[in-house]
Tab-separated table of C-alpha atoms in Angstrom:
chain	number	residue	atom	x	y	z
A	414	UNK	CA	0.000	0.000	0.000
A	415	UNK	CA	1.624	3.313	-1.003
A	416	UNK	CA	1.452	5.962	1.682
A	417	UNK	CA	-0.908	8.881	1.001
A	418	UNK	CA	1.081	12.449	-0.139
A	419	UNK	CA	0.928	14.924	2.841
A	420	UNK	CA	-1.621	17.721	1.529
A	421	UNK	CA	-0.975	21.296	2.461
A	422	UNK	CA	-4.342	22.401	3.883
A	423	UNK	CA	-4.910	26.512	4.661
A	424	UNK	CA	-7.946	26.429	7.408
A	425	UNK	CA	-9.490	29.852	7.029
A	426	UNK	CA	-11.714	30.265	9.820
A	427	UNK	CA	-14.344	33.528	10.699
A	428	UNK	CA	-17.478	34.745	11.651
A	429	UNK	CA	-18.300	35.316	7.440
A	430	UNK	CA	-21.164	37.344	8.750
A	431	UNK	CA	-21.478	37.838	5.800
A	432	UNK	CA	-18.317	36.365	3.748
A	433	UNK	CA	-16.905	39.298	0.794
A	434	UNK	CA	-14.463	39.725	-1.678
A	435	UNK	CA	-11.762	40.532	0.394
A	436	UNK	CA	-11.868	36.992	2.554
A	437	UNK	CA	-12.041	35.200	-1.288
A	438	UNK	CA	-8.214	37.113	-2.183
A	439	UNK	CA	-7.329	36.752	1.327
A	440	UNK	CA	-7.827	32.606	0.656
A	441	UNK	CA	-6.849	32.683	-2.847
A	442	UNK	CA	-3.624	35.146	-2.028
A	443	UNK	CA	-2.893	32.171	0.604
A	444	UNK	CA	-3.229	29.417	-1.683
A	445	UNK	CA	-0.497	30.801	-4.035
A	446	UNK	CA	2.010	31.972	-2.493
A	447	UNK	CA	1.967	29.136	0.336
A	448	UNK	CA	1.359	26.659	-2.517
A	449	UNK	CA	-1.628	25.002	-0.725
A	450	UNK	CA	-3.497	22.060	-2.179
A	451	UNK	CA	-7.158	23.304	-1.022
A	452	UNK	CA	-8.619	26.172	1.850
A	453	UNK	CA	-10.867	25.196	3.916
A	454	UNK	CA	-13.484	28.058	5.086
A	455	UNK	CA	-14.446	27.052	8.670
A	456	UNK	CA	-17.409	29.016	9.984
A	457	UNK	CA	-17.577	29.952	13.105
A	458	UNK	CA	-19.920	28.282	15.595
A	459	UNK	CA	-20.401	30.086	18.568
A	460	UNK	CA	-17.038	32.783	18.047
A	461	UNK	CA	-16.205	33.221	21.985
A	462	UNK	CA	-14.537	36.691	21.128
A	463	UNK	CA	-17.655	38.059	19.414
A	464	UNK	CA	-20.264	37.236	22.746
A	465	UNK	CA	-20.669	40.826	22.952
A	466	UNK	CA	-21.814	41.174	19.186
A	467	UNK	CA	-24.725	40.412	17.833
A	468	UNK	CA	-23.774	37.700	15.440
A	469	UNK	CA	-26.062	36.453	12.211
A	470	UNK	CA	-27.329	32.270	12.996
A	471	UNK	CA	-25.001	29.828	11.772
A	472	UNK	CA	-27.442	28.500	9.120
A	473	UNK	CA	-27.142	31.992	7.611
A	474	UNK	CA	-23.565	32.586	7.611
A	475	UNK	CA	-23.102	28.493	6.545
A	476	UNK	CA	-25.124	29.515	3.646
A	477	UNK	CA	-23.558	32.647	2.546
A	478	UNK	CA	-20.150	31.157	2.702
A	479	UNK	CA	-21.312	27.691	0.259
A	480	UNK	CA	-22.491	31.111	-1.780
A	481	UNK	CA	-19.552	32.919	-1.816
A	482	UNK	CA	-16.745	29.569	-3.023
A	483	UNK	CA	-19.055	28.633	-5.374
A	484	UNK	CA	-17.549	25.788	-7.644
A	485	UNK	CA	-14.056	26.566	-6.865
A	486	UNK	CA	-11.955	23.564	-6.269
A	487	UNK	CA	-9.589	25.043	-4.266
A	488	UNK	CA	-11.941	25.883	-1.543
A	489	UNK	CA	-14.193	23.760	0.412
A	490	UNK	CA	-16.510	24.562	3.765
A	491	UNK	CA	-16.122	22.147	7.016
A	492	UNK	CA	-18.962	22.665	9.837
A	493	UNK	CA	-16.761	21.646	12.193
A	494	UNK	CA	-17.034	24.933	14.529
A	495	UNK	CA	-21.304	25.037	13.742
A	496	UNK	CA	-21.646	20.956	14.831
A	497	UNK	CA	-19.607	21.472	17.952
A	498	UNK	CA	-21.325	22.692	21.376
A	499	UNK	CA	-19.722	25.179	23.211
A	500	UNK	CA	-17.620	28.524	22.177
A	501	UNK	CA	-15.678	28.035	19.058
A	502	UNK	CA	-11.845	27.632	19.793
A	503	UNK	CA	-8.925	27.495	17.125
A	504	UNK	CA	-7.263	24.877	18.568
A	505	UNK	CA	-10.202	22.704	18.587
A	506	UNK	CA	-10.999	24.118	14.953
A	507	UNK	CA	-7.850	22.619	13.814
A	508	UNK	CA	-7.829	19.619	15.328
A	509	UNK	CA	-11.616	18.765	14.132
A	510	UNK	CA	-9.922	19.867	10.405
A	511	UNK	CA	-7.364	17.457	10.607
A	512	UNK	CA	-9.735	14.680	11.508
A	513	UNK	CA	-11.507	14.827	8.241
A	514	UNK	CA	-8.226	13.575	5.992
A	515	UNK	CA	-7.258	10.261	5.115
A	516	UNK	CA	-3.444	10.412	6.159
A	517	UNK	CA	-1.271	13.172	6.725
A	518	UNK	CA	-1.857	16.800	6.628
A	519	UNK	CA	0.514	19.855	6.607
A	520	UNK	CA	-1.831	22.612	8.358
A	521	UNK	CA	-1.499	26.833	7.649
A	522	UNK	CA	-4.077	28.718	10.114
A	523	UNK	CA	-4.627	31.683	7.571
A	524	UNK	CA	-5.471	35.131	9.454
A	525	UNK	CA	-5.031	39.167	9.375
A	526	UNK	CA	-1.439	39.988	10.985
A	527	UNK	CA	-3.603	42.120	12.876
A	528	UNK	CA	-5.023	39.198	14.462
A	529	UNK	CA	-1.919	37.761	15.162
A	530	UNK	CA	-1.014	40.275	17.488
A	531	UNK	CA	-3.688	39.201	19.885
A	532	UNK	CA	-2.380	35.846	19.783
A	533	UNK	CA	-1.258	35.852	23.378
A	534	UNK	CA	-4.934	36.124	24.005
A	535	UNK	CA	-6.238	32.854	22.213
A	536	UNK	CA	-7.258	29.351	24.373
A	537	UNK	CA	-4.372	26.780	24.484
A	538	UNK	CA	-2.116	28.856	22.324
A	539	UNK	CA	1.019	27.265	23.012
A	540	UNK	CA	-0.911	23.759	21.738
A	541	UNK	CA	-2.691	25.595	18.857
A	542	UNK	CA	1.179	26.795	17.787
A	543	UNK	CA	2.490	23.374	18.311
A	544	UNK	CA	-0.141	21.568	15.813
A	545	UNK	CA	-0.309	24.307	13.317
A	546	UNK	CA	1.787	27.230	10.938
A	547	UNK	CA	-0.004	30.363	10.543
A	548	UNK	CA	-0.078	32.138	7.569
A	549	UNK	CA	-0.210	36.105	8.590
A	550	UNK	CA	-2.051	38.186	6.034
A	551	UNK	CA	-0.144	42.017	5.872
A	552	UNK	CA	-2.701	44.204	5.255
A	553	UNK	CA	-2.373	47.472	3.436
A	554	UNK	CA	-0.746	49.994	6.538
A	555	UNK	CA	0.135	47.421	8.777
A	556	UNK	CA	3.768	46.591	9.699
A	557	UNK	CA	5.025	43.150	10.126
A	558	UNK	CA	7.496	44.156	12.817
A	559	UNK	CA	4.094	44.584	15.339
A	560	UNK	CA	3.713	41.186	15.256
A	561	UNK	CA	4.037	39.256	18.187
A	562	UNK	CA	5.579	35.738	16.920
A	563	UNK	CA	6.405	34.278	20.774
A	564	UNK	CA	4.760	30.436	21.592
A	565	UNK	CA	7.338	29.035	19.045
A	566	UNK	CA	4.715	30.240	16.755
A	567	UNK	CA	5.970	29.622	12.729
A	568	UNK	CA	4.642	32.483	10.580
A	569	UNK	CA	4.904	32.984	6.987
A	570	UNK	CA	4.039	36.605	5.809
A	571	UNK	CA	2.590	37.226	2.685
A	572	UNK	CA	1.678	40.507	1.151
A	573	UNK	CA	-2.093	40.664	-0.309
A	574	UNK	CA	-3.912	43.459	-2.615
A	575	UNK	CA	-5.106	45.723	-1.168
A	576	UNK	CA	-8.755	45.479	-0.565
A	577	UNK	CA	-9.659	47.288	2.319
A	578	UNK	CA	-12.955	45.573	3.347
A	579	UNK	CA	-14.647	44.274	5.904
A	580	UNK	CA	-17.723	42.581	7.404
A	581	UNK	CA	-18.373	45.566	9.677
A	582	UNK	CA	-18.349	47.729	6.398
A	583	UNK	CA	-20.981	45.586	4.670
A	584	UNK	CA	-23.690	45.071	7.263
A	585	UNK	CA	-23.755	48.913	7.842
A	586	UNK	CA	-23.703	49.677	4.072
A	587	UNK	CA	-26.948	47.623	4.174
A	588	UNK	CA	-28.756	48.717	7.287
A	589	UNK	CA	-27.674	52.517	5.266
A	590	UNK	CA	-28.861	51.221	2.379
A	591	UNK	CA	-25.776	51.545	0.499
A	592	UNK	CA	-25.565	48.567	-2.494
A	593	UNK	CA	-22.910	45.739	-2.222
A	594	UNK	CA	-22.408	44.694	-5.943
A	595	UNK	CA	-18.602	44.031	-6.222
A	596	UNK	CA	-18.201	43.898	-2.714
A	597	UNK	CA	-19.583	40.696	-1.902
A	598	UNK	CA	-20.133	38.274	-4.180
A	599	UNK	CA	-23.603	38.165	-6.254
A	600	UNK	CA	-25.390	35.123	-4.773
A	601	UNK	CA	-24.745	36.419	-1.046
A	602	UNK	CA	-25.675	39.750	-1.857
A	603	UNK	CA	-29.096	38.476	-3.439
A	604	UNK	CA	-29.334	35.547	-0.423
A	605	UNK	CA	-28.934	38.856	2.315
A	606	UNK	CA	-31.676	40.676	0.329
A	607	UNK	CA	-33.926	37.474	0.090
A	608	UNK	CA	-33.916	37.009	3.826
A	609	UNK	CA	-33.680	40.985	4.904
A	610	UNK	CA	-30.597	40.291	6.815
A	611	UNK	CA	-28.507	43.181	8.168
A	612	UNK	CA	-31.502	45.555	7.783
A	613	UNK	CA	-31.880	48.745	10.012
């Protein structure tokens, strides 16, 4: 029997509330230059750091991300984080990712440097930076030398466009009435006007 190649898996994880065109380069920018063999898009379930937000259902946001990958073979959705009880941790995210190869698997946590800086913050983060790389997003005006890479964490920095975006922006450009064509893609922007999400 001939042992099964290790796959280089990005797991992209997030709220997606909803998912836009910047998360899609973000994953695809990630893909590239890491030379990953697939993304995975892990919604979160119950995102422990967003408690004090008021954050879509995870049907919704489940939805809107199958939406927003379409057909692309490079990306697939796990519902990992949604099917689990309790707050949604990365460590566990990762773990639960792993689980669902045959064989081997070479994991990349993809996220904003931004984020990165909080790491200190994050459950079990020594364990999280023992079972998994991270691949740190640089944003547009945000220096890589503010990054706090302690935990024997193993970062690979990669430069994306700039598309200065986010989820915030979207939901208030809707409850403003403001149109999202080319900001999200179609499909979720038709699926959050179908349902009246993010309405004032």
């Amino acid at each position: 029997m001939f042992d099964l190649p290790v796959r280089r898996v990005g797991v992209f994880g997030g709220t997606f509330d909803p998912p836009h065109l910047g998360h899609l380069v973000a994953a695809s920018e990630a893909a590239f230059e890491c030379r990953l063999d697939e993304v995975v898009f892990v919604p979160a379930g119950d995102p422990w750091q967003k408690h004090h937000l008021n954050v879509t259902k995870a049907p919704a946001r489940l939805a809107m991300t199958a939406l927003a990958i379409g057909e692309n073979p490079l990306f697939r959705i796990s519902t990992c984080d949604i099917d689990r009880d309790g707050p949604t941790y990365a460590v566990d995210t990762v773990s639960d990712v792993a689980a669902e190869y045959e064989g081997e698997v070479d994991l990349h946590f993809v996220i904003g440097a931004d984020s990165l800086e909080n790491l200190h913050t994050w459950h079990r983060v020594e364990e999280l930076c023992k079972s998994v790389k991270f691949i740190a997003l640089n944003r547009p005006g945000h220096s890589r030398s503010e990054v706090d890479t302690s935990f024997g964490v193993e970062v690979e920095f990669i430069d994306m466009p700039a598309v200065d975006l986010s989820s915030t922006e979207c939901r208030q450009r809707v409850r403003d009435g403001q149109p999202l064509r080319y900001l999200v893609p179609d499909p979720v922007a038709a699926y959050i006007a179908e349902h009246g999400l993010y309405a004032a």
